[in-house]
CSV table of C-alpha atoms in Angstrom, one decimal:
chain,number,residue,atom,x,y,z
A,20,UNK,CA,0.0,0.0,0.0
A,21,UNK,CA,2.7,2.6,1.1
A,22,UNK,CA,4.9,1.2,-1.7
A,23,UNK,CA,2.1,2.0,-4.6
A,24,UNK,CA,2.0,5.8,-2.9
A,25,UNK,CA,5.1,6.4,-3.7
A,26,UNK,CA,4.6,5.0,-6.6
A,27,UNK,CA,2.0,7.5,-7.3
A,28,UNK,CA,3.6,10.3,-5.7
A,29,UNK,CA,6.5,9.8,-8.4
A,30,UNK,CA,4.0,9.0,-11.2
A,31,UNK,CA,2.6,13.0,-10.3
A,32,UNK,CA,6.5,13.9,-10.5
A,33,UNK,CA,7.1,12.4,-13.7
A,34,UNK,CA,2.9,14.0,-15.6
A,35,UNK,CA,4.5,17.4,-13.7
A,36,UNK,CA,7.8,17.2,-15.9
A,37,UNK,CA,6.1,16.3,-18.8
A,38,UNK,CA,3.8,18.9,-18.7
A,39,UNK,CA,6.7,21.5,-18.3
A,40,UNK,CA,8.5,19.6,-21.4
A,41,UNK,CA,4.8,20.3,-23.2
A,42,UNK,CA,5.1,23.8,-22.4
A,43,UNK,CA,8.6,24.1,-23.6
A,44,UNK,CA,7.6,23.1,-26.6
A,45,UNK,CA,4.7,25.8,-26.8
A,46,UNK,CA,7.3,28.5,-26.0
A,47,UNK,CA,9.4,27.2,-28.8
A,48,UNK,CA,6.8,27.0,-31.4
A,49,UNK,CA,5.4,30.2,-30.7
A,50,UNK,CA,8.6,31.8,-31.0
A,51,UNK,CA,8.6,30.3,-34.4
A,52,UNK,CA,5.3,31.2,-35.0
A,53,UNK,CA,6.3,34.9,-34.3
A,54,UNK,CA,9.8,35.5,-36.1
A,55,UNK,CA,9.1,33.0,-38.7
A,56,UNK,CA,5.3,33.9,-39.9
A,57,UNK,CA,5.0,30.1,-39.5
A,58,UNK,CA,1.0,29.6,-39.7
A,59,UNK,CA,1.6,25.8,-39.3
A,60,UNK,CA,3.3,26.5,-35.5
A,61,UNK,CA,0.8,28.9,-34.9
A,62,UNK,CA,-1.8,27.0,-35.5
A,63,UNK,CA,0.1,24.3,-33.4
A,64,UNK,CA,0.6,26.1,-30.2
A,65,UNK,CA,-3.1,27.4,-30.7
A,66,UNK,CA,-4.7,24.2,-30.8
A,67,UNK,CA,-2.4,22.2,-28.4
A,68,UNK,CA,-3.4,24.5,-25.6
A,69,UNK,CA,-6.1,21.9,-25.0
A,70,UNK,CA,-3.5,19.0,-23.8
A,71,UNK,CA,-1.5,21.7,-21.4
A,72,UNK,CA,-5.4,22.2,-19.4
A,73,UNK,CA,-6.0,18.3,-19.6
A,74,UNK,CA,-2.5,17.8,-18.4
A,75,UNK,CA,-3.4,20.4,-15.4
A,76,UNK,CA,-6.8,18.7,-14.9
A,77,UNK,CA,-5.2,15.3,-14.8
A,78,UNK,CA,-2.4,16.1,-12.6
A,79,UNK,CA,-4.5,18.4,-10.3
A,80,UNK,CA,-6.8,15.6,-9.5
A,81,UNK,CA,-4.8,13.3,-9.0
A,82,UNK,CA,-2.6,15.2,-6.5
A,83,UNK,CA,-6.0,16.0,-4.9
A,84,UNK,CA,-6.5,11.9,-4.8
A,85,UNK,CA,-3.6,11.5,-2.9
A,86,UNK,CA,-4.1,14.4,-0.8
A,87,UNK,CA,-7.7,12.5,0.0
A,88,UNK,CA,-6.5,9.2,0.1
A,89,UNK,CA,-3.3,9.2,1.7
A,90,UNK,CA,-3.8,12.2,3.9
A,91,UNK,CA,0.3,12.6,4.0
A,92,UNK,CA,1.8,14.9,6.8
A,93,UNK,CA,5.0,16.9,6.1
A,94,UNK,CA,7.6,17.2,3.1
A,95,UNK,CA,4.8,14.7,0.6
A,96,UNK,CA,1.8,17.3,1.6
A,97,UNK,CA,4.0,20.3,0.8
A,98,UNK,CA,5.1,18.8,-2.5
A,99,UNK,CA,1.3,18.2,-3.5
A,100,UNK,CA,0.5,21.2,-2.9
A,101,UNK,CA,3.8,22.9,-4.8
A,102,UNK,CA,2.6,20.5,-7.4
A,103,UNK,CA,-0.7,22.0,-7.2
A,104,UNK,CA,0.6,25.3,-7.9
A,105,UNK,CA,3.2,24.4,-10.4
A,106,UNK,CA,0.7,23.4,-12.5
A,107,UNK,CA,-1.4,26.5,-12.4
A,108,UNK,CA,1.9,28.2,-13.2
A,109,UNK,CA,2.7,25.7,-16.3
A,110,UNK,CA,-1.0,26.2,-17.1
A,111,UNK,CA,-0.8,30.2,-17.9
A,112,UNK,CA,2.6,29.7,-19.9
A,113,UNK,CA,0.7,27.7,-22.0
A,114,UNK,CA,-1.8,30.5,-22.1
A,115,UNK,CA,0.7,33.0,-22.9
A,116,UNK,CA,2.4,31.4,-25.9
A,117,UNK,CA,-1.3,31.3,-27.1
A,118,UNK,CA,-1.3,35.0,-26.8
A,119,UNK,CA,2.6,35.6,-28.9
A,120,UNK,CA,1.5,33.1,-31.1
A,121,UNK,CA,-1.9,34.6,-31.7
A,122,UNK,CA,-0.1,38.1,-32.2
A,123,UNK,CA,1.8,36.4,-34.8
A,124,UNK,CA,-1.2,35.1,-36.7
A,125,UNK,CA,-2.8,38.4,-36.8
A,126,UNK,CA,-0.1,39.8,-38.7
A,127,UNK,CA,1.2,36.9,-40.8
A,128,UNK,CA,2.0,36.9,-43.7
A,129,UNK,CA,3.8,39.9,-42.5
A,130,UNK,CA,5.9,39.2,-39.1
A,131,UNK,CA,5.3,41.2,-36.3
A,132,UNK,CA,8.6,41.7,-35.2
A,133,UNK,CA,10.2,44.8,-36.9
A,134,UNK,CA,13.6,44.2,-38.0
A,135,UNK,CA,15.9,45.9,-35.9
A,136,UNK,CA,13.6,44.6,-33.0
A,137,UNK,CA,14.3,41.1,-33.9
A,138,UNK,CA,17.8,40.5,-32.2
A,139,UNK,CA,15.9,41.4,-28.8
A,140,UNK,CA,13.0,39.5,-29.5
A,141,UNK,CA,14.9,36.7,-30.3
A,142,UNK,CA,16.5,36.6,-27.1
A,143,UNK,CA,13.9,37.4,-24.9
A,144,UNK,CA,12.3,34.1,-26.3
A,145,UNK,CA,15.5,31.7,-26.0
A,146,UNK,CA,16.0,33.8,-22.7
A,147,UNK,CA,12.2,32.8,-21.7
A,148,UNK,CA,13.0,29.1,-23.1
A,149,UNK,CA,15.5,28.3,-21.5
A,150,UNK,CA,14.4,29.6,-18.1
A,151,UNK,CA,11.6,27.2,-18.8
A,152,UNK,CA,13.9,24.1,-19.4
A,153,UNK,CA,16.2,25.1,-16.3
A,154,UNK,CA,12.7,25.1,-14.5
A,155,UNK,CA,12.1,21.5,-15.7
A,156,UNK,CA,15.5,20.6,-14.2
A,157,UNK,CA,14.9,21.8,-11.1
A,158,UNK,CA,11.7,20.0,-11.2
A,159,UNK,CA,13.3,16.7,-12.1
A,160,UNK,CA,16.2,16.5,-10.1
A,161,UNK,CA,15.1,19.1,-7.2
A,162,UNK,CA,18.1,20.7,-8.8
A,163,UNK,CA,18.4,24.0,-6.3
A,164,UNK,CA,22.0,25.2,-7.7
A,165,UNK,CA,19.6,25.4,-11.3
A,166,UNK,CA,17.2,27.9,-9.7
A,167,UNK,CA,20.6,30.4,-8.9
A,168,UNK,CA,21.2,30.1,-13.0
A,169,UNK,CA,17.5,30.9,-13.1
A,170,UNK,CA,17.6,34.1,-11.2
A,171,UNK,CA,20.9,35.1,-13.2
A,172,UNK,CA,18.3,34.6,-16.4
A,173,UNK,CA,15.9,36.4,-14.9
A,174,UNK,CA,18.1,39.2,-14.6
A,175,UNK,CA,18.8,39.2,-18.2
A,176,UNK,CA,15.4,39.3,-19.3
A,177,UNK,CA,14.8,42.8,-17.5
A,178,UNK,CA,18.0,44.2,-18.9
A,179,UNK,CA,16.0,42.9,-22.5
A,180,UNK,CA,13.0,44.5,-21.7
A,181,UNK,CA,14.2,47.7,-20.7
A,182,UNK,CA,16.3,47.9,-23.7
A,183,UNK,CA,12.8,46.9,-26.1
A,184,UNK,CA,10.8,49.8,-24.4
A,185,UNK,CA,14.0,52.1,-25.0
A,186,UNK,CA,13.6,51.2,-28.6
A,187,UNK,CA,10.2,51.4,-28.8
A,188,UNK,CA,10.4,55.0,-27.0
A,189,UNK,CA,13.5,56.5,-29.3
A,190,UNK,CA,13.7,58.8,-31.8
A,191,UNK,CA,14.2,56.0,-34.4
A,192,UNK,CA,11.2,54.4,-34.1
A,193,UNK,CA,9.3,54.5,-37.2
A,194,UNK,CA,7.4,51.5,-37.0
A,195,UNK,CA,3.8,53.1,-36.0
A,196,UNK,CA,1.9,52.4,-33.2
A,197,UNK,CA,0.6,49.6,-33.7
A,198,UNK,CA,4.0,47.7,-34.0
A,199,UNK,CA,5.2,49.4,-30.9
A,200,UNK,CA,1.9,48.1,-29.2
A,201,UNK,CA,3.0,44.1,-30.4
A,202,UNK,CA,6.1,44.7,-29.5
A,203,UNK,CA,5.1,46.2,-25.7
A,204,UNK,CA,3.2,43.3,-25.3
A,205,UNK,CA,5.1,40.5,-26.6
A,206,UNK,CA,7.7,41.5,-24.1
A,207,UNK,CA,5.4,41.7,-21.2
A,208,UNK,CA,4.4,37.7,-22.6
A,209,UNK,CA,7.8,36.4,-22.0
A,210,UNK,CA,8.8,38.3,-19.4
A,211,UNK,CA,5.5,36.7,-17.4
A,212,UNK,CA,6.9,33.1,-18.9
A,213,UNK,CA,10.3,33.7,-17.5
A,214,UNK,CA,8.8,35.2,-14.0
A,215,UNK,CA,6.5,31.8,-14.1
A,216,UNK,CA,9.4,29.9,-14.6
A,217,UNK,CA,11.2,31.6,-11.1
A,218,UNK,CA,7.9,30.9,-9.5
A,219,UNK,CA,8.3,27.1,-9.8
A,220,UNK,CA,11.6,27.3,-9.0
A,221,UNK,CA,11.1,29.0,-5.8
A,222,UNK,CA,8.3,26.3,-5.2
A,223,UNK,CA,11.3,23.7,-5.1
A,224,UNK,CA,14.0,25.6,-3.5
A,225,UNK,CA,10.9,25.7,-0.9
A,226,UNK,CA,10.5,22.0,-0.7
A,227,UNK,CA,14.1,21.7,-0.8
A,228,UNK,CA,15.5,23.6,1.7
A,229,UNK,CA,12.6,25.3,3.6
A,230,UNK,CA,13.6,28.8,2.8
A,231,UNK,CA,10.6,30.6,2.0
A,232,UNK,CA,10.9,32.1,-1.6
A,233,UNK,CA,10.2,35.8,-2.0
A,234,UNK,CA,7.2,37.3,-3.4
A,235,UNK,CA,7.7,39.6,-6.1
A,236,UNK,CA,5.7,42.5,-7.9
B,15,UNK,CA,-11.4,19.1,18.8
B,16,UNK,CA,-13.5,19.0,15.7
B,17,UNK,CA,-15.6,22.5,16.7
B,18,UNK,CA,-12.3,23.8,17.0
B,19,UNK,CA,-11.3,22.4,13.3
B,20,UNK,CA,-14.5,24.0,11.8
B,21,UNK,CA,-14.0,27.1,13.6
B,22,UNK,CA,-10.0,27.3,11.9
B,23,UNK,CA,-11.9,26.4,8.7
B,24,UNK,CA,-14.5,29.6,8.9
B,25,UNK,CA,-11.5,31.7,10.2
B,26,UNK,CA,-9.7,31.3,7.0
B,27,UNK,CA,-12.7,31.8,4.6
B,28,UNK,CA,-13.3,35.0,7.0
B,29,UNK,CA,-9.2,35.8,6.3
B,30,UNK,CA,-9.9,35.5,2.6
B,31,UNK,CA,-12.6,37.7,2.7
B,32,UNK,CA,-10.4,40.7,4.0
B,33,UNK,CA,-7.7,39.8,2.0
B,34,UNK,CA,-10.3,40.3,-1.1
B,35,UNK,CA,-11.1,43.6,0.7
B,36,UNK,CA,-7.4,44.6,0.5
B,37,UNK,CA,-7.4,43.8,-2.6
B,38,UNK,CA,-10.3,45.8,-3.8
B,39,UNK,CA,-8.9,49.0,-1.9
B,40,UNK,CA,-5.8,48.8,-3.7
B,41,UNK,CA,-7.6,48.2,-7.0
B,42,UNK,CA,-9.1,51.3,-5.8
B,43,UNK,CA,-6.5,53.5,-5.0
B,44,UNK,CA,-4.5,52.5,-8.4
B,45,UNK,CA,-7.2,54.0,-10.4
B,46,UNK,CA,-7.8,57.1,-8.2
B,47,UNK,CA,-3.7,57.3,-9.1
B,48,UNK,CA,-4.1,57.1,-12.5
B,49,UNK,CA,-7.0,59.0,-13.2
B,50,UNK,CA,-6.2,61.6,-10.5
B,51,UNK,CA,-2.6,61.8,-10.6
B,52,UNK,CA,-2.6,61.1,-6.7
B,53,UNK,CA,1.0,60.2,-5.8
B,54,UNK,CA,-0.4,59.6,-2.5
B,55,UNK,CA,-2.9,57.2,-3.5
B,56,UNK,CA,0.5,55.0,-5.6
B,57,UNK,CA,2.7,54.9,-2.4
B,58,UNK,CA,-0.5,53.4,-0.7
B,59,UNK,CA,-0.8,51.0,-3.3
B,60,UNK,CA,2.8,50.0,-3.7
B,61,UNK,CA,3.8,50.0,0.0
B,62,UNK,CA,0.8,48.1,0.7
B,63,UNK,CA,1.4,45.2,-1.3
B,64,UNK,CA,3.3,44.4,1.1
B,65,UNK,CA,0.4,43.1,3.7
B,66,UNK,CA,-1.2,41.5,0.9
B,67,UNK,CA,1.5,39.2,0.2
B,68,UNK,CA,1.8,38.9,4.1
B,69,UNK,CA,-1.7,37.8,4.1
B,70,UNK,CA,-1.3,35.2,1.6
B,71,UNK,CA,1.4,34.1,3.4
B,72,UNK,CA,-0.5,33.7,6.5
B,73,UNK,CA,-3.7,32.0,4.4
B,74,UNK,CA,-1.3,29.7,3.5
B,75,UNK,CA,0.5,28.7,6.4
B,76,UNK,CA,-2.8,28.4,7.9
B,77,UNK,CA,-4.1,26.2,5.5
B,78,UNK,CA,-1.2,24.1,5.2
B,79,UNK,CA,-1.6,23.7,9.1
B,80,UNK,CA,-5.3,22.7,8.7
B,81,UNK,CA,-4.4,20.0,5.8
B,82,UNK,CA,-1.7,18.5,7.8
B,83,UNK,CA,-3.1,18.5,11.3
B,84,UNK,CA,-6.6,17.8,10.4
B,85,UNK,CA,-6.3,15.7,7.2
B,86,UNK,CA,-9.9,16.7,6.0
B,87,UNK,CA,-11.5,14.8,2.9
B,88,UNK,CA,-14.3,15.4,0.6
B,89,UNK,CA,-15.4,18.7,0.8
B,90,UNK,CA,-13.3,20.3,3.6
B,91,UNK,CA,-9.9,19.2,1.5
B,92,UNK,CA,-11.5,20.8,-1.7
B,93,UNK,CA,-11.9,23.8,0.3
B,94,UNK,CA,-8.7,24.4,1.2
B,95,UNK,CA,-7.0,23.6,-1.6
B,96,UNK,CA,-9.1,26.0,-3.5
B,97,UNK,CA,-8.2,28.8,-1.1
B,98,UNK,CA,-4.8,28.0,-1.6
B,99,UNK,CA,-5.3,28.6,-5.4
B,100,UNK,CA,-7.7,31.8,-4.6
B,101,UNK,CA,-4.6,33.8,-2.5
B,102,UNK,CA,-2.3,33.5,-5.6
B,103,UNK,CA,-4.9,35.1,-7.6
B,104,UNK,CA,-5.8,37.4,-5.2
B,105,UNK,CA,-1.5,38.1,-4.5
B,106,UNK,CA,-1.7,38.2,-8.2
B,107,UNK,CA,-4.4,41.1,-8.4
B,108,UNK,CA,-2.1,42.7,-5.8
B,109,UNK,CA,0.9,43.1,-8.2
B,110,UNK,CA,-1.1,44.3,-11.2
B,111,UNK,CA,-2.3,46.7,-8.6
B,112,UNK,CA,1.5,48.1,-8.2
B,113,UNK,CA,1.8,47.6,-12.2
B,114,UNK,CA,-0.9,50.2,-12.5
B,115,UNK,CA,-0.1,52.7,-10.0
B,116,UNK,CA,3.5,52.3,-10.8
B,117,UNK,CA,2.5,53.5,-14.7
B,118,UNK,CA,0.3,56.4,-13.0
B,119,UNK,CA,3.4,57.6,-10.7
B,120,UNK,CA,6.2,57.5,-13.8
B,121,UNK,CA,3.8,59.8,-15.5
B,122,UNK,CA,3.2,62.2,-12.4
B,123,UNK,CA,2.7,64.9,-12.4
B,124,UNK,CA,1.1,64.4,-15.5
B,125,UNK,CA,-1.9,62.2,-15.9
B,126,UNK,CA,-1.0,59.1,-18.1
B,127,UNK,CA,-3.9,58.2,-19.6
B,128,UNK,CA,-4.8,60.8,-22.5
B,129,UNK,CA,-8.3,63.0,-21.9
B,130,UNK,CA,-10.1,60.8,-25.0
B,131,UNK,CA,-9.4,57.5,-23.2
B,132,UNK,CA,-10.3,58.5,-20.2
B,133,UNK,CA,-14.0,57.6,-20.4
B,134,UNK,CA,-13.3,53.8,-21.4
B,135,UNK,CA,-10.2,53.2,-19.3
B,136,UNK,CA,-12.6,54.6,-16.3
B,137,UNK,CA,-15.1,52.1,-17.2
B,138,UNK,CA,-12.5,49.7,-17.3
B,139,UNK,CA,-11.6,50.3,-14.1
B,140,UNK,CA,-14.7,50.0,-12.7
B,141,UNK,CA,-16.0,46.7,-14.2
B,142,UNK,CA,-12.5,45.6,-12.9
B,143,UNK,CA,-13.8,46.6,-9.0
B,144,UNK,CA,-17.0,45.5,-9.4
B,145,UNK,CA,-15.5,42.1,-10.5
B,146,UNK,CA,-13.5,42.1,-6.9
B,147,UNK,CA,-16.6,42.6,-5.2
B,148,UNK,CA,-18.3,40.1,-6.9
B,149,UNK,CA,-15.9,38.0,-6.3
B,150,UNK,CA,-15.9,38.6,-2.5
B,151,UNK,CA,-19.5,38.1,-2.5
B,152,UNK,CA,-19.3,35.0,-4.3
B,153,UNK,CA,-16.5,33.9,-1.8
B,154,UNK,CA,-17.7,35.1,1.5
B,155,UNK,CA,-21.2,34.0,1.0
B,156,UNK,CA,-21.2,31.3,-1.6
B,157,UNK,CA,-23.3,33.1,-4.0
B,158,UNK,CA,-23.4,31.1,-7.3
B,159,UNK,CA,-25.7,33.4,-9.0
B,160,UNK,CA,-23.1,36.2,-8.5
B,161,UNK,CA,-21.1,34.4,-10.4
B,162,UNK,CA,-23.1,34.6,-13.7
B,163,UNK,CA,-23.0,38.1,-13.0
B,164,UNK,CA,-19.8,38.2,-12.9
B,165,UNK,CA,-19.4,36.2,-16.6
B,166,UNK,CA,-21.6,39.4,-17.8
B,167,UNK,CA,-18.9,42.0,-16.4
B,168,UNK,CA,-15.9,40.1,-18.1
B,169,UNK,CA,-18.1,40.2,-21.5
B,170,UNK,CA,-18.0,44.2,-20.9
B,171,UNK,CA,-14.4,43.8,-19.9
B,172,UNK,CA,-13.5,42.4,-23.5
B,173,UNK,CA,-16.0,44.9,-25.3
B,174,UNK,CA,-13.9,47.4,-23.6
B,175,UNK,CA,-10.3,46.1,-24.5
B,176,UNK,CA,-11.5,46.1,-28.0
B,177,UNK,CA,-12.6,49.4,-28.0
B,178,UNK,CA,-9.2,50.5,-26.5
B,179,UNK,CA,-7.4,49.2,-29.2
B,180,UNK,CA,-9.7,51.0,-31.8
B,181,UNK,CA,-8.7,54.2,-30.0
B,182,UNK,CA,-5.5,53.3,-30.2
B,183,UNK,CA,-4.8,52.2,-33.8
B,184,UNK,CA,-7.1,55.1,-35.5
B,185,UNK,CA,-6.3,57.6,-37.3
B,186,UNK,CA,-7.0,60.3,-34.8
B,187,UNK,CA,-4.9,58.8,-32.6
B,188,UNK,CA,-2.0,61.8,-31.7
B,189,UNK,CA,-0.6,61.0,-28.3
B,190,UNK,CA,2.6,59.3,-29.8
B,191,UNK,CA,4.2,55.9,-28.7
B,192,UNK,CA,4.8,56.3,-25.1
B,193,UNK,CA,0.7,56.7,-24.3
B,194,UNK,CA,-0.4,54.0,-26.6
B,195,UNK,CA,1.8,51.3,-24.8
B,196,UNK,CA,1.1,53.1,-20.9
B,197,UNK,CA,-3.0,52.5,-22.5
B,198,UNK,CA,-2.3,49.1,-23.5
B,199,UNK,CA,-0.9,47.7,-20.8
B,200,UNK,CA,-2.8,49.9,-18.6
B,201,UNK,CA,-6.0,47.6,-20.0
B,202,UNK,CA,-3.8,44.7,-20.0
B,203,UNK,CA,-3.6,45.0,-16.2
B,204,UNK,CA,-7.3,45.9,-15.6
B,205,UNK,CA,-8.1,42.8,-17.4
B,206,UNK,CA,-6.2,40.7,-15.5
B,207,UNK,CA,-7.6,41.4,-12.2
B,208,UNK,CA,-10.9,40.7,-13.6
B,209,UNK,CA,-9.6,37.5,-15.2
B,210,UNK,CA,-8.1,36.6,-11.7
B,211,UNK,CA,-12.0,37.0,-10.3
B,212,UNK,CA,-13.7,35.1,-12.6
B,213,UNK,CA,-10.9,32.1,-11.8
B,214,UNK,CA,-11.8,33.2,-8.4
B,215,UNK,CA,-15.6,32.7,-8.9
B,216,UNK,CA,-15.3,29.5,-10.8
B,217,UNK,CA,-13.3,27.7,-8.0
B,218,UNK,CA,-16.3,28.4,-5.7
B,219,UNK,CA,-19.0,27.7,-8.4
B,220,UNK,CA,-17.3,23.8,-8.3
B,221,UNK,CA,-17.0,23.9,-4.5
B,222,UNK,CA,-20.5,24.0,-4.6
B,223,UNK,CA,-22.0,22.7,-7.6
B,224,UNK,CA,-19.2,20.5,-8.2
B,225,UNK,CA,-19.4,21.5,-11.9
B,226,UNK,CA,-16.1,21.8,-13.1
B,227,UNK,CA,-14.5,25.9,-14.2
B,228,UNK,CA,-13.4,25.7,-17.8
B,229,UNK,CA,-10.0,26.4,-18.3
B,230,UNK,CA,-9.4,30.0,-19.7
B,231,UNK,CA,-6.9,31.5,-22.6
């Protein structure tokens, strides 16, 4: 009985770091989506929004099973319930590479991105990417050295969004309003993936070490 | 022992209730911020965000506390782990909160939102509050019907958010780059919170119809 628990409790580990590899993949293809004018990744990330919510709604009950059935005390109640929030996290970065890649579909065949805004784009997205993949690392292998290197990411994608709205705000921008609008809110998308992405981490460092994680504005 | 356990359990639906309450007053003050220009109305928003993280802190400790000394089931474990779900939204609505009335105070003394936009961002703002307090309702006395109402004020909400963007992308549009972003995130954030109430709402509507919330984009 205890054995198949922990069994399970794994099994919710294992749908958790799936789900995060799902949403890597969303990033990914909406970034392609975006500087690519790829309808066919568009339309991808659009559509496969529906697995990320079953994989929530799967994972969130049964994490709420166990919590029912096994009524565990201690470190396996505070990593349901992390895994209860990670999954609401994972959830709305799904949601918001449905929004960049539905900014990209409103404009294709054009791209959205305006050349000389492409290079920060760009790496925004790898920047938002790979916070999400050092987030699935953590997640795997409670990794807690991973979530400094995801803090140090962090960091770079403020620099990167400071520098877009000083673009967007500078005498050489002749790319309308509209653009600038995109542009504005494309950041603000993967900055919220990236600040996600610290969220989980600090979920784990939590777990890990029972140092409370900060909340942040 | 168990009066005691129910009497925790009302105490922290009674905690969530003034944390909602918080949340509407800094809702609140951002707008009288924006609208106004009131740097005193910002600081109160910004410096209090701090005792509504503190709060959800608290909630959540609590919670935890109730889950792992008390090992409810059924009902009583959906509970809390839906009030574990509404604080993050509610800490959520916090932040975008600051978001707002940190836009309002960069533009200070000036107002930020241009004189033509100020009738629908002001409506925005309002169906944004009303949403909180619908929300509270909904929570504090388990008001399901509230929560239809409340899928009628996020309809206005999007109506609204279309509108904006008409405003902004027309050709009479002549407040430059800088306003059209402030506007656009501005009703990105106003949005939000109401997005964050109806997720709110539809946690409670399953609590007590045991109908399940559709997921959102």
């Amino acid at each position: 009985m205890r054995d198949q628990y922990y069994d399970q409790l794994d099994s919710v580990v294992d749908d958790l770091v799936a789900m995060t590899a799902a949403v890597r993949t969303a990033v990914l293809e909406a970034t392609d989506a975006l500087l690519d004018a790829n309808a066919e990744a568009a339309e991808s990330v659009i559509s496969g929004d529906r697995d990320i919510d079953q994989a929530r709604e799967i994972i969130e009950e049964r994490s709420l099973h166990l919590l029912a059935t096994q009524q565990p005390v201690a470190t396996d109640l505070r990593q349901l319930v992390a895994t209860l929030r990670m999954v609401a996290d994972l959830e709305r970065m799904g949601d918001l590479s449905v929004h960049i890649a539905k900014v990209a579909r409103m404009r294709m065949p054009d791209v959205a991105v305006p050349e000389p805004l492409r290079p920060t784009i760009s790496r925004m997205a790898e920047v938002a990417e790979e916070m999400v993949a050092s987030a699935s690392r953590i997640v795997a292998e409670r990794d807690v050295d991973a979530a400094r290197e995801l803090e140090a990411q962090d960091d770079e994608m403020d620099k990167l969004r400071r520098s877009l709205f000083r673009a967007l705000l500078g005498d050489e921008w002749d790319h309308g309003v509209e653009a600038a609008i995109d542009i504005a809110l494309l950041g603000r998308y993967y900055e919220r993936i990236g600040d996600h992405s610290v969220s989980m981490a600090r979920r784990v460092v939590y777990l890990v070490t029972g140092e409370h994680p900060e909340a942040t504005a």
